Amino acid sequence: MGVMPFSELMDDAEKRGYAVGYFEAWNMESLFAVADAAERTCSPVILGFSGIYLPHRERLRTDDLRHYASLVLSVCDGLSVPCCSIFNESPNFEWVMESIDAGFHLVMFTDEHLNYQEQKERVSAIVLKAHGCGAAVEGESSPLPGAGGEAVGENGPRRGEDIDRAMEFVTRTGIDAFAADIGQVHVHGRRRVDLDFDTLTEMKQRIPVPLVLHGASSLGPDTIRTAVELGIRKINVASSMKRVYFDTLKLGCREAGEEYNPYEIIGSGLEKDILMRGRLALQNHVEDLIKLFGSAGKSGG
């Protein structure tokens, strides 16, 4: 089955009442872990990379976005489950436009330093180019706090966004999916967050495109199940994956001791390879999330 238009992924998720996971990769091992988890669970999946740090001005090395696109597109082409790729949540307008040229199937621009009108204008321009190239666009009318991993204050539950403005944003920009602000923040698993389900219920009734949930790493399982039941059709996960991967690497380094064989411990693919251990731990984590999102076994029509 392999690559499928984003709209078709969302149509099936809506018809059968589940959410497709976007499990954010950062290197080859993490990308393979997500692909393996999707195959193992027979689940539709969205694979890709964050647009926050790849173009970051303080990055020690600036890599060519086309290399990341080639990697994820190659993995997508080799999958038997329905899938597509994404260049996600980037504040860099030029890189988002470049990601369309590079072949990503879904892109997202958002910049917390822009006002609402400026955000709308940038997203509209991206939609115009993306749709002309057969790509889809996800958008949000106002960025959630803490997207880049920075700490955010604990000010208690937040009310979701103004739905009239959300509808206006969707209509004016022509986006294909809307990242819903229903009270969540990017706290990256540091604490649990509650959602505003009343706002989600109304948004589902009024917003004419699929609804996306960001910040899932800080939500409890019951909260996620309810969000899917109420109409969330795409869920983004990143922070919890990086925590699982990093914690596994730390443990592997401690267990290696001083007399390790460098050929075995890095890149061998054997039991002692800490990169392989991280990949397998990540795969297990993603498989659990896929089951939670209700997409396991949904790879067939």
Short mmCIF file of C-alpha atoms in Angstrom, two decimals:
data_model
loop_
_atom_site.label_atom_id
_atom_site.label_comp_id
_atom_site.label_asym_id
_atom_site.label_seq_id
_atom_site.Cartn_x
_atom_site.Cartn_y
_atom_site.Cartn_z
CA MET A 1 0.00 0.00 0.00
CA GLY A 2 2.73 2.47 0.99
CA VAL A 3 2.48 6.19 0.31
CA MET A 4 -1.05 7.56 0.44
CA PRO A 5 -2.27 11.16 0.15
CA PHE A 6 -2.70 12.78 3.54
CA SER A 7 -6.37 13.43 2.78
CA GLU A 8 -7.00 9.71 2.29
CA LEU A 9 -5.24 8.87 5.56
CA MET A 10 -7.52 11.32 7.33
CA ASP A 11 -10.65 10.10 5.52
CA ASP A 12 -10.10 6.55 6.72
CA ALA A 13 -9.30 7.69 10.25
CA GLU A 14 -12.55 9.64 10.31
CA LYS A 15 -14.57 6.78 8.88
CA ARG A 16 -13.24 4.26 11.39
CA GLY A 17 -12.77 6.52 14.39
CA TYR A 18 -9.03 6.45 15.10
CA ALA A 19 -6.08 8.84 15.01
CA VAL A 20 -2.96 8.52 12.86
CA GLY A 21 0.25 9.10 14.76
CA TYR A 22 3.01 11.38 13.61
CA PHE A 23 6.04 10.07 15.50
CA GLU A 24 8.83 12.56 15.03
CA ALA A 25 12.24 11.22 13.97
CA TRP A 26 15.60 12.94 14.32
CA ASN A 27 18.00 10.42 12.78
CA MET A 28 18.03 7.19 10.80
CA GLU A 29 17.58 4.89 13.82
CA SER A 30 14.53 6.78 15.09
CA LEU A 31 12.97 6.83 11.63
CA PHE A 32 13.48 3.08 11.23
CA ALA A 33 12.00 2.48 14.70
CA VAL A 34 8.79 4.28 13.74
CA ALA A 35 8.58 2.40 10.44
CA ASP A 36 9.12 -0.94 12.18
CA ALA A 37 6.45 -0.13 14.76
CA ALA A 38 3.92 0.73 12.05
CA GLU A 39 4.65 -2.49 10.17
CA ARG A 40 4.52 -4.58 13.34
CA THR A 41 1.12 -3.18 14.33
CA CYS A 42 -0.31 -2.95 10.78
CA SER A 43 -0.98 0.74 11.33
CA PRO A 44 -1.14 3.81 9.10
CA VAL A 45 1.62 6.23 10.07
CA ILE A 46 3.10 9.66 9.36
CA LEU A 47 6.89 9.90 9.36
CA GLY A 48 9.06 12.98 9.30
CA PHE A 49 11.23 15.54 10.99
CA SER A 50 10.86 18.69 13.07
CA GLY A 51 11.29 21.98 11.28
CA ILE A 52 12.32 23.80 14.46
CA TYR A 53 15.94 22.78 14.83
CA LEU A 54 17.03 21.72 11.34
CA PRO A 55 17.09 25.36 10.18
CA HIS A 56 18.03 26.78 13.62
CA ARG A 57 20.57 29.61 13.34
CA GLU A 58 22.60 28.26 16.28
CA ARG A 59 22.86 24.73 14.90
CA LEU A 60 26.51 23.63 14.78
CA ARG A 61 26.10 22.14 11.30
CA THR A 62 23.49 23.10 8.74
CA ASP A 63 22.43 20.02 6.83
CA ASP A 64 20.78 19.86 3.44
CA LEU A 65 17.03 19.34 3.84
CA ARG A 66 17.00 17.25 0.67
CA HIS A 67 18.96 14.52 2.43
CA TYR A 68 16.30 14.26 5.15
CA ALA A 69 13.58 14.24 2.50
CA SER A 70 15.31 11.50 0.54
CA LEU A 71 15.62 9.37 3.66
CA VAL A 72 12.02 9.65 4.79
CA LEU A 73 10.62 9.30 1.27
CA SER A 74 12.69 6.17 0.72
CA VAL A 75 11.41 4.66 3.97
CA CYS A 76 7.81 5.55 3.06
CA ASP A 77 8.19 3.92 -0.35
CA GLY A 78 9.32 0.70 1.32
CA LEU A 79 6.41 0.40 3.76
CA SER A 80 3.45 -1.89 3.23
CA VAL A 81 1.17 0.19 5.49
CA PRO A 82 -0.48 3.49 4.46
CA CYS A 83 1.86 6.37 5.17
CA CYS A 84 3.03 9.84 4.25
CA SER A 85 5.84 12.21 5.22
CA ILE A 86 5.86 15.56 7.01
CA PHE A 87 8.16 18.53 7.56
CA ASN A 88 6.64 19.64 10.80
CA GLU A 89 6.04 22.86 12.70
CA SER A 90 8.78 25.08 11.29
CA PRO A 91 9.08 28.82 11.94
CA ASN A 92 11.33 29.15 8.88
CA PHE A 93 9.20 30.15 5.90
CA GLU A 94 11.94 29.49 3.33
CA TRP A 95 12.63 25.98 4.66
CA VAL A 96 8.93 25.11 4.55
CA MET A 97 8.77 26.23 0.93
CA GLU A 98 11.92 24.21 0.22
CA SER A 99 10.41 21.17 1.93
CA ILE A 100 7.60 21.22 -0.64
CA ASP A 101 10.15 21.19 -3.46
CA ALA A 102 12.02 18.37 -1.67
CA GLY A 103 8.93 16.17 -1.87
CA PHE A 104 7.44 16.11 1.62
CA HIS A 105 3.78 15.13 1.44
CA LEU A 106 2.64 17.34 4.33
CA VAL A 107 4.18 20.55 5.67
CA MET A 108 3.51 22.91 8.55
CA PHE A 109 4.60 26.49 9.18
CA THR A 110 4.11 28.32 12.45
CA ASP A 111 5.93 31.26 14.02
CA GLU A 112 5.12 32.49 17.50
CA HIS A 113 6.70 35.88 16.71
CA LEU A 114 4.11 36.70 14.04
CA ASN A 115 0.75 38.24 14.74
CA TYR A 116 -2.43 36.53 13.58
CA GLN A 117 -2.64 38.39 10.26
CA GLU A 118 0.99 37.72 9.42
CA GLN A 119 0.63 34.04 10.30
CA LYS A 120 -2.42 33.80 8.08
CA GLU A 121 -0.64 35.43 5.14
CA ARG A 122 2.41 33.15 5.38
CA VAL A 123 0.31 30.00 5.67
CA SER A 124 -1.86 31.07 2.72
CA ALA A 125 1.25 31.45 0.55
CA ILE A 126 2.46 28.01 1.59
CA VAL A 127 -0.93 26.47 0.81
CA LEU A 128 -0.88 28.00 -2.67
CA LYS A 129 2.48 26.42 -3.48
CA ALA A 130 1.84 23.12 -1.71
CA HIS A 131 -1.47 22.44 -3.40
CA GLY A 132 0.11 23.21 -6.76
CA CYS A 133 2.69 20.50 -6.04
CA GLY A 134 0.25 17.92 -4.68
CA ALA A 135 1.25 18.43 -1.03
CA ALA A 136 -0.98 19.12 1.97
CA VAL A 137 -0.64 21.77 4.67
CA GLU A 138 -1.33 21.65 8.38
CA GLY A 139 -1.76 24.93 10.23
CA GLU A 140 -2.53 26.57 13.52
CA SER A 141 -3.88 30.04 14.11
CA SER A 142 -1.68 30.60 17.18
CA PRO A 143 1.39 28.54 18.23
CA LEU A 144 1.22 26.54 21.43
CA PRO A 145 3.65 27.56 24.21
CA GLY A 146 6.91 25.61 24.54
CA ALA A 147 7.10 24.06 21.06
CA GLY A 148 10.89 24.22 20.98
CA GLY A 149 11.39 22.37 24.25
CA GLU A 150 11.70 25.38 26.53
CA ALA A 151 10.09 25.25 29.96
CA VAL A 152 6.68 26.84 30.36
CA GLY A 153 5.05 28.01 33.53
CA GLU A 154 2.44 26.04 35.43
CA ASN A 155 -0.50 28.41 35.30
CA GLY A 156 -3.22 25.80 35.54
CA PRO A 157 -5.58 24.59 32.79
CA ARG A 158 -5.99 26.85 29.76
CA ARG A 159 -9.17 27.48 27.86
CA GLY A 160 -8.99 26.58 24.19
CA GLU A 161 -8.88 29.10 21.41
CA ASP A 162 -11.64 31.19 19.90
CA ILE A 163 -13.50 28.90 17.50
CA ASP A 164 -14.78 31.69 15.27
CA ARG A 165 -11.21 32.80 14.67
CA ALA A 166 -10.15 29.19 14.08
CA MET A 167 -12.86 28.80 11.44
CA GLU A 168 -11.82 32.04 9.79
CA PHE A 169 -8.19 30.89 9.71
CA VAL A 170 -9.08 27.55 8.13
CA THR A 171 -11.35 29.15 5.53
CA ARG A 172 -8.97 31.97 4.58
CA THR A 173 -5.82 29.88 4.34
CA GLY A 174 -7.24 26.72 2.75
CA ILE A 175 -5.25 24.40 5.02
CA ASP A 176 -5.91 20.66 4.98
CA ALA A 177 -5.69 20.02 8.73
CA PHE A 178 -5.96 22.24 11.79
CA ALA A 179 -3.80 21.91 14.90
CA ALA A 180 -6.35 22.44 17.65
CA ASP A 181 -5.57 24.49 20.73
CA ILE A 182 -7.73 22.76 23.34
CA GLY A 183 -5.81 23.79 26.43
CA GLN A 184 -2.60 21.84 25.94
CA VAL A 185 0.95 23.19 26.09
CA HIS A 186 4.27 21.69 25.08
CA VAL A 187 5.63 20.69 28.49
CA HIS A 188 7.42 17.66 26.99
CA GLY A 189 6.33 15.10 29.54
CA ARG A 190 7.44 17.16 32.54
CA ARG A 191 3.88 17.10 33.89
CA ARG A 192 0.38 16.05 32.87
CA VAL A 193 -1.94 18.47 31.10
CA ASP A 194 -5.73 18.47 30.96
CA LEU A 195 -7.68 19.26 27.81
CA ASP A 196 -10.74 21.41 27.19
CA PHE A 197 -13.09 18.79 25.77
CA ASP A 198 -15.99 21.25 25.45
CA THR A 199 -13.94 23.29 22.98
CA LEU A 200 -12.88 20.13 21.12
CA THR A 201 -16.50 19.00 20.80
CA GLU A 202 -17.54 22.33 19.32
CA MET A 203 -14.52 22.48 17.03
CA LYS A 204 -15.33 19.03 15.68
CA GLN A 205 -18.81 20.24 14.80
CA ARG A 206 -17.68 23.46 13.15
CA ILE A 207 -14.17 23.08 11.73
CA PRO A 208 -14.38 21.52 8.24
CA VAL A 209 -10.91 19.88 8.18
CA PRO A 210 -9.30 17.12 10.29
CA LEU A 211 -8.23 18.14 13.79
CA VAL A 212 -4.68 17.55 15.00
CA LEU A 213 -3.45 17.22 18.58
CA HIS A 214 0.04 18.49 19.40
CA GLY A 215 1.79 17.99 22.74
CA ALA A 216 0.65 14.40 23.28
CA SER A 217 3.71 13.51 25.36
CA SER A 218 2.16 15.36 28.30
CA LEU A 219 -1.27 13.75 28.09
CA GLY A 220 -2.48 10.71 30.02
CA PRO A 221 -3.83 7.64 28.19
CA ASP A 222 -7.45 8.30 29.17
CA THR A 223 -7.18 11.90 27.97
CA ILE A 224 -5.84 10.75 24.60
CA ARG A 225 -8.56 8.11 24.21
CA THR A 226 -11.24 10.73 24.90
CA ALA A 227 -9.67 13.18 22.44
CA VAL A 228 -9.76 10.50 19.72
CA GLU A 229 -13.37 9.63 20.57
CA LEU A 230 -14.29 13.31 20.24
CA GLY A 231 -12.70 13.69 16.82
CA ILE A 232 -8.92 14.13 16.89
CA ARG A 233 -7.59 12.41 13.76
CA LYS A 234 -3.83 13.07 13.91
CA ILE A 235 -1.64 13.06 17.01
CA ASN A 236 1.92 14.38 17.22
CA VAL A 237 4.46 12.75 19.53
CA ALA A 238 8.12 13.69 19.96
CA SER A 239 9.29 14.41 23.51
CA SER A 240 8.36 11.07 25.06
CA MET A 241 10.16 9.31 22.21
CA LYS A 242 13.35 11.26 22.82
CA ARG A 243 13.14 10.54 26.54
CA VAL A 244 12.81 6.80 25.91
CA TYR A 245 15.70 6.84 23.45
CA PHE A 246 17.99 8.95 25.66
CA ASP A 247 17.26 6.96 28.81
CA THR A 248 18.04 3.72 26.95
CA LEU A 249 21.34 5.12 25.67
CA LYS A 250 22.29 6.28 29.18
CA LEU A 251 21.64 2.83 30.59
CA GLY A 252 23.59 1.18 27.78
CA CYS A 253 26.58 3.45 28.37
CA ARG A 254 26.58 2.65 32.09
CA GLU A 255 26.37 -1.08 31.44
CA ALA A 256 29.19 -1.02 28.87
CA GLY A 257 31.83 -0.33 31.51
CA GLU A 258 35.40 0.59 30.65
CA GLU A 259 36.46 -2.51 28.72
CA TYR A 260 33.93 -2.26 25.91
CA ASN A 261 34.47 -3.32 22.30
CA PRO A 262 33.77 -0.19 20.19
CA TYR A 263 32.83 -2.32 17.18
CA GLU A 264 30.10 -4.07 19.15
CA ILE A 265 28.75 -1.15 21.11
CA ILE A 266 28.30 1.33 18.26
CA GLY A 267 26.80 0.28 14.96
CA SER A 268 27.10 -3.51 15.13
CA GLY A 269 23.39 -4.17 15.39
CA LEU A 270 24.16 -6.80 18.01
CA GLU A 271 22.79 -7.10 21.53
CA LYS A 272 25.41 -4.77 23.01
CA ASP A 273 24.91 -2.03 20.41
CA ILE A 274 23.48 0.91 22.37
CA LEU A 275 22.05 2.50 19.20
CA MET A 276 20.16 -0.69 18.40
CA ARG A 277 18.93 -0.90 21.99
CA GLY A 278 17.65 2.65 21.69
CA ARG A 279 15.94 1.84 18.41
CA LEU A 280 14.18 -1.23 19.82
CA ALA A 281 13.05 0.61 22.95
CA LEU A 282 11.70 3.39 20.75
CA GLN A 283 9.88 0.91 18.54
CA ASN A 284 8.16 -0.63 21.57
CA HIS A 285 7.12 2.82 22.79
CA VAL A 286 5.65 3.75 19.41
CA GLU A 287 3.80 0.44 19.19
CA ASP A 288 2.14 1.19 22.54
CA LEU A 289 1.10 4.64 21.31
CA ILE A 290 -0.28 3.26 18.06
CA LYS A 291 -2.51 0.92 20.04
CA LEU A 292 -3.59 3.81 22.26
CA PHE A 293 -4.51 5.93 19.22
CA GLY A 294 -6.68 3.10 17.88
CA SER A 295 -4.82 2.77 14.56
CA ALA A 296 -3.36 -0.72 15.12
CA GLY A 297 -4.71 -3.14 12.52
CA LYS A 298 -6.15 -0.34 10.38
CA SER A 299 -3.72 -0.67 7.47
CA GLY A 300 -6.35 -2.41 5.35
CA GLY A 301 -9.35 -0.68 3.87
#
